[in-house]
Coordinates of C-alpha atoms and ligand atoms in Angstrom, one line a residue:
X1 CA 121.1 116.3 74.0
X2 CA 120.8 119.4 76.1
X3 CA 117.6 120.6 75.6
X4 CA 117.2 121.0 79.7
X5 CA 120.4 122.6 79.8
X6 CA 120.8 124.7 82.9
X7 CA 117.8 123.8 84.5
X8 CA 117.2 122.7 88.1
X9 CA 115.1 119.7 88.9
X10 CA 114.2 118.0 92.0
X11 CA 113.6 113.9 92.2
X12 CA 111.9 112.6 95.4
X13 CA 112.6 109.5 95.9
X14 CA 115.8 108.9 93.5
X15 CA 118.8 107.0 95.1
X16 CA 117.6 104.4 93.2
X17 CA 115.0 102.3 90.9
X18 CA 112.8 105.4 88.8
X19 CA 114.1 107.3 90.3
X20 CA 117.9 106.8 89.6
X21 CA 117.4 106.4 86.0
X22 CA 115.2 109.5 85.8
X23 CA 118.3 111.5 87.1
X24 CA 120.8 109.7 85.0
X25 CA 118.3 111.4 81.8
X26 CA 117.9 114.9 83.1
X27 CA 121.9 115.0 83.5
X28 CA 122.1 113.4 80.4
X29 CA 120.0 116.5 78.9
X30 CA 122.0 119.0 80.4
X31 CA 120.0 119.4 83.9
X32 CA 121.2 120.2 87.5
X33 CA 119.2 117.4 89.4
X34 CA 119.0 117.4 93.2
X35 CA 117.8 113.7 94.6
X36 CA 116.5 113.4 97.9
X37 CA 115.9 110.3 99.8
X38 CA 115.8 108.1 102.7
X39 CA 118.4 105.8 101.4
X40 CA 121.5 107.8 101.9
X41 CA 124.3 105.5 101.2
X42 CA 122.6 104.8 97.3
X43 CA 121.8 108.2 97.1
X44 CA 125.5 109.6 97.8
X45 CA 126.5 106.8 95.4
X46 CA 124.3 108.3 92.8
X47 CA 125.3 111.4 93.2
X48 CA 129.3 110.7 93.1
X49 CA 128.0 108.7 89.7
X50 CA 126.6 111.5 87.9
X51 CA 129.1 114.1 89.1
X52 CA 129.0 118.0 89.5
X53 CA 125.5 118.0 88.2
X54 CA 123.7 115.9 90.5
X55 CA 123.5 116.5 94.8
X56 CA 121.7 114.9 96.9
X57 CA 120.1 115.0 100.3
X58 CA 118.6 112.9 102.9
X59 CA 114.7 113.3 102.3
X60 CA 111.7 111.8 103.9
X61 CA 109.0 113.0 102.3
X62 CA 106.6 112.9 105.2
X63 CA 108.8 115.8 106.7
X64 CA 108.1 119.6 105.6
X65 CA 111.1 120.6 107.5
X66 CA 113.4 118.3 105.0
X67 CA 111.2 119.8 102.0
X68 CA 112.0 123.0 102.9
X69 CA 115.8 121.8 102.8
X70 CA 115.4 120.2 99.8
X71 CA 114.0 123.5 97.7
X72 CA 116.4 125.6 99.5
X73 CA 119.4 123.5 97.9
X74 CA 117.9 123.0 94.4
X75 CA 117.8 126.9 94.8
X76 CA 121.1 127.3 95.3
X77 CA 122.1 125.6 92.0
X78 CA 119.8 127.8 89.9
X79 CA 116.0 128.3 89.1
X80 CA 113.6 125.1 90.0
X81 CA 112.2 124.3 87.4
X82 CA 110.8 120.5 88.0
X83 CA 109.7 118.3 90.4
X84 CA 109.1 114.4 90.2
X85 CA 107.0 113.0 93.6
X86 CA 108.6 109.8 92.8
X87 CA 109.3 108.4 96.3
X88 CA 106.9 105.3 97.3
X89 CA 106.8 102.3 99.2
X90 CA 104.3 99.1 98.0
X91 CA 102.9 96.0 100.3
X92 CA 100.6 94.3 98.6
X93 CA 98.3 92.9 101.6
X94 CA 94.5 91.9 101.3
X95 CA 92.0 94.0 102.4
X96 CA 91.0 92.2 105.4
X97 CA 94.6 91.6 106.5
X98 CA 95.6 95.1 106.6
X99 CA 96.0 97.1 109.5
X100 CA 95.7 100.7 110.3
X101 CA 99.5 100.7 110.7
X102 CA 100.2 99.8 107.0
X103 CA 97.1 101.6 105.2
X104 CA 98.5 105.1 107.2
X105 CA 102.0 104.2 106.0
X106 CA 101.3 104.1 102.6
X107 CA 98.9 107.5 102.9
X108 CA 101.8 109.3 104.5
X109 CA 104.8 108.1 102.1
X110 CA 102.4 108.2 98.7
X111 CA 99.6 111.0 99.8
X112 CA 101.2 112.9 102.2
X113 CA 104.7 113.1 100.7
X114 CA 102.7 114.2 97.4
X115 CA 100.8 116.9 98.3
X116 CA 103.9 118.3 100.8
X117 CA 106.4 117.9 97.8
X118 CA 104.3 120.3 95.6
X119 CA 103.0 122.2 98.4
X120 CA 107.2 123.2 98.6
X121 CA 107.7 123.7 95.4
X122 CA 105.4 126.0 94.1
X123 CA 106.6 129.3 95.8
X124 CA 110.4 128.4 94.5
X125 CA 108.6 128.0 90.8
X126 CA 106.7 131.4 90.8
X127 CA 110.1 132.8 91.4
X128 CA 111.2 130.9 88.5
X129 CA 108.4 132.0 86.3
X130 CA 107.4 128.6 85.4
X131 CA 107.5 125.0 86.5
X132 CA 106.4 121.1 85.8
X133 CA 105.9 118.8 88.7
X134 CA 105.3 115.2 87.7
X135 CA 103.7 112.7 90.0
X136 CA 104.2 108.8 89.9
X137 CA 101.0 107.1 90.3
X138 CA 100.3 103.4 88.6
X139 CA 98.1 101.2 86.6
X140 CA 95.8 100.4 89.7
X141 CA 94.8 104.0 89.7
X142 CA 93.7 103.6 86.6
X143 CA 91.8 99.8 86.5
X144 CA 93.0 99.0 90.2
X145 CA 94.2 95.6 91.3
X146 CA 93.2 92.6 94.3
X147 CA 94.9 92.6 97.3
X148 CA 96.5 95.9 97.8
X149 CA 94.0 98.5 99.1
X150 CA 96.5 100.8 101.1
X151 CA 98.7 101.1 97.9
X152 CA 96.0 101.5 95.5
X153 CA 93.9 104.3 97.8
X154 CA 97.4 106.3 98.0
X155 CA 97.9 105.4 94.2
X156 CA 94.5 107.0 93.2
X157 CA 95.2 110.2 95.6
X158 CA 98.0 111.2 93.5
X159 CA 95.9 110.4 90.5
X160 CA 93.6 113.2 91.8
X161 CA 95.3 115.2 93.7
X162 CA 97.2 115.8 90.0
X163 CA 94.5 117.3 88.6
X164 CA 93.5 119.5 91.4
X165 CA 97.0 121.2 91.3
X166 CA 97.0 121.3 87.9
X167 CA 93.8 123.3 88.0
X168 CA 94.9 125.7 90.7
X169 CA 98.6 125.8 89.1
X170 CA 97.4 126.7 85.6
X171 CA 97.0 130.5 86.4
X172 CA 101.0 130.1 88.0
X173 CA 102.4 128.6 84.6
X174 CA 103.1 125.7 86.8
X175 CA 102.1 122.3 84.9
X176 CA 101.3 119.2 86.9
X177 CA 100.9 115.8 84.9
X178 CA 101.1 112.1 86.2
X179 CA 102.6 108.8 85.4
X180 CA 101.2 105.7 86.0
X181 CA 103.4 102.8 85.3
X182 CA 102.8 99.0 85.1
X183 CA 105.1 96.5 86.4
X184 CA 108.5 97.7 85.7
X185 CA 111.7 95.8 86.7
X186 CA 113.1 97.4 89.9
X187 CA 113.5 96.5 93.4
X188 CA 109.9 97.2 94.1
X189 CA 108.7 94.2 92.4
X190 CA 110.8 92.2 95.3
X191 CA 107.5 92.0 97.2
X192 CA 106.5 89.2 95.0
X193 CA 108.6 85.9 94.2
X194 CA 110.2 85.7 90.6
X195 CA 106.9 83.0 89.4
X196 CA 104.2 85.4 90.7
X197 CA 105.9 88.2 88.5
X198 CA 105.9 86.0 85.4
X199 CA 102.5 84.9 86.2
X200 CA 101.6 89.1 86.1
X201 CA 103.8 89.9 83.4
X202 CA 101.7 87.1 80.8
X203 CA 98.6 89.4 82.0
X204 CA 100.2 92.1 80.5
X205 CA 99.6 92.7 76.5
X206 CA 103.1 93.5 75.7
X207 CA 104.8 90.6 77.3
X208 CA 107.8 91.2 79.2
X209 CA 108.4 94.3 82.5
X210 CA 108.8 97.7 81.4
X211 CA 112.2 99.4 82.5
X212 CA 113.2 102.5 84.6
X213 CA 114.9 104.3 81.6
X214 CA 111.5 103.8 79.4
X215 CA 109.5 105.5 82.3
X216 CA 112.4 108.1 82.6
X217 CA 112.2 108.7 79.0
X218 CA 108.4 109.9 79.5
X219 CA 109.2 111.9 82.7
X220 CA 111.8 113.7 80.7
X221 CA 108.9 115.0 78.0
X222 CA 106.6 116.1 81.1
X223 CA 109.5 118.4 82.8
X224 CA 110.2 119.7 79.5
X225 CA 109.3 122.3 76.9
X226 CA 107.6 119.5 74.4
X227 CA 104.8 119.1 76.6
X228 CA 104.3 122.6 77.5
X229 CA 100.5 122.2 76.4
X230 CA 99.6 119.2 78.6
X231 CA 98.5 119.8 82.3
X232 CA 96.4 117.5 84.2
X233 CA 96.8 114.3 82.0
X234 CA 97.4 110.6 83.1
X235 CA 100.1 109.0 80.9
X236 CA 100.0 105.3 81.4
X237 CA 103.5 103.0 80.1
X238 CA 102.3 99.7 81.2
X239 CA 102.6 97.6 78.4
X240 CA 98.8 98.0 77.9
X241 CA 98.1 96.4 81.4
X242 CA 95.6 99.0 81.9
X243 CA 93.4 97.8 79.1
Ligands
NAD301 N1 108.2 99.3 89.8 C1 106.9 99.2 89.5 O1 106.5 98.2 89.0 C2 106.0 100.4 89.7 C3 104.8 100.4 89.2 C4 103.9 101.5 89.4 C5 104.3 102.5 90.1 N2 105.6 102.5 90.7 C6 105.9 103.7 91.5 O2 107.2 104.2 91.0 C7 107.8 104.9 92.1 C8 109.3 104.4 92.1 O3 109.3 103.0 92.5 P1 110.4 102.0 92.1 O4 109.8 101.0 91.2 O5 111.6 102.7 91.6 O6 110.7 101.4 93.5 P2 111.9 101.5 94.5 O7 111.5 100.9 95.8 O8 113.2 101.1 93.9 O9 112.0 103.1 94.7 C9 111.2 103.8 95.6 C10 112.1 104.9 96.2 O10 111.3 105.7 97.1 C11 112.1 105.9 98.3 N3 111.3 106.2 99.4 C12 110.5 105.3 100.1 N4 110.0 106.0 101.2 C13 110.5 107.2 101.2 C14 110.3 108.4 102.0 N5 109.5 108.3 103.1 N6 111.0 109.5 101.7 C15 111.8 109.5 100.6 N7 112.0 108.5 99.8 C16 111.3 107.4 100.1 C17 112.9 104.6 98.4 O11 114.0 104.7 99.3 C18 113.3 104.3 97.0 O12 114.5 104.9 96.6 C19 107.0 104.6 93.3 O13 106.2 105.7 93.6 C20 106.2 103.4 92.9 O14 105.0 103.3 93.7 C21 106.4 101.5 90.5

């Protein structure tokens, strides 16, 4: 499969979890993929994994000094053509337990590193003439959730800050879609113990955790050509969770 074949995409966020498996496709497909993170030892793994095709860089995605590096790389391996805001970080903390320390946290990782990762990209996809930047929201964006308000408010900023790019974008070719994904088995889930996940996953209608390289699989349609009429959407995989 190499319908990507050529292109240059840039994953926020992918040493590991979504994020790794979403690179492992677009190489897969024929991509260049750049991954940028804060965890650099995964990320170099990753990277020496996938071979020639795939570089990565540190990148913390509150800094528009390390976006600027991270275009400016994916640029030297060809045109940009995609960008996944995947990068995120989850506490689950009540409402009345949560401090102004955590709720900013979560704003600057989820928000903040959002809107600077497309902020970066665009000028590097108007020289390309096209481009499809996906972000990764989740299911409490879509019906919310108890007991994580700092998540959720960051979770629904992407959710609208989606379709406020895509609107400006439109006129730039530039296609901006996101993903919001139940519980899916990854590291991220570590915040809970292994009961309190079974407990969620008999909530969810299809019984059992979704997996990175299902949620890959639809980030892969986004960045390419197959979904070249779609702009502005919200694409749940949640097992119906969101129902
Ligand atoms: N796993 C789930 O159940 C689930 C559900 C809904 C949404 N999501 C979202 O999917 C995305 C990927 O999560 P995951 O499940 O793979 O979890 P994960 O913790 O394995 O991956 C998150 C990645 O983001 C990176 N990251 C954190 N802070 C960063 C920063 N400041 N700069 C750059 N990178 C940073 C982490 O190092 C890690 O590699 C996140 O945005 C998460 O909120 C996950």
């Amino acid at each position: 499969m190499n319908r990507l074949q050529g292109r240059v995409f840039l994953i926020a966020g992918g040493a590991r979890g979504l994020g790794a498996e979403q690179a492992r496709l677009l190489v897969d497909a024929g991509a260049k993929v750049v991954i940028g993170d804060v965890l650099e030892a995964e990320g170099e793994a990753l990277a020496s994994e996938l071979g020639a095709a795939c570089s990565f860089l540190p990148l913390d995605v509150t800094s528009e000094a390390q976006w600027s590096d991270a275009v400016a790389l994916a640029e030297t391996l060809g045109r940009l053509h995609g960008l996944v805001n995947n990068a995120g970080v989850y506490k689950p903390v009540p409402l009345v337990e949560t401090d102004t320390a955590e709720f900013e946290r979560h704003t600057r990782v989820n928000q903040l590193g959002t809107f600077l990762g497309m902020r970066a990209v665009v000028p590097a996809m108007e020289r390309t003439g096209t481009g499809a930047i996906v972000n990764i929201s989740s299911t409490v964006a879509l019906r919310s959730a108890p007991n994580a308000i700092a998540y959720t408010a960051s979770k629904w900023a992407v959710r609208g800050m989606t379709k406020a790019a895509a609107l400006e974008l439109a006129p730039r070719n530039i296609r901006v879609n996101s993903v919001h994904p139940g519980p899916i088995d990854t590291d991220m889930l570590n915040v809970r113990t292994r009961e309190e996940n079974l407990r969620r996953v008999q909530q969810v209608p299809i019984k059992r955790l979704g997996t990175a390289r299902e949620i890959a699989g639809l980030v892969l349609f986004l960045l390419s050509d197959g979904s070249a009429y779609m702009t502005g959407s919200e694409i749940a995989m949640d097992g119906g969770a969101a129902l």
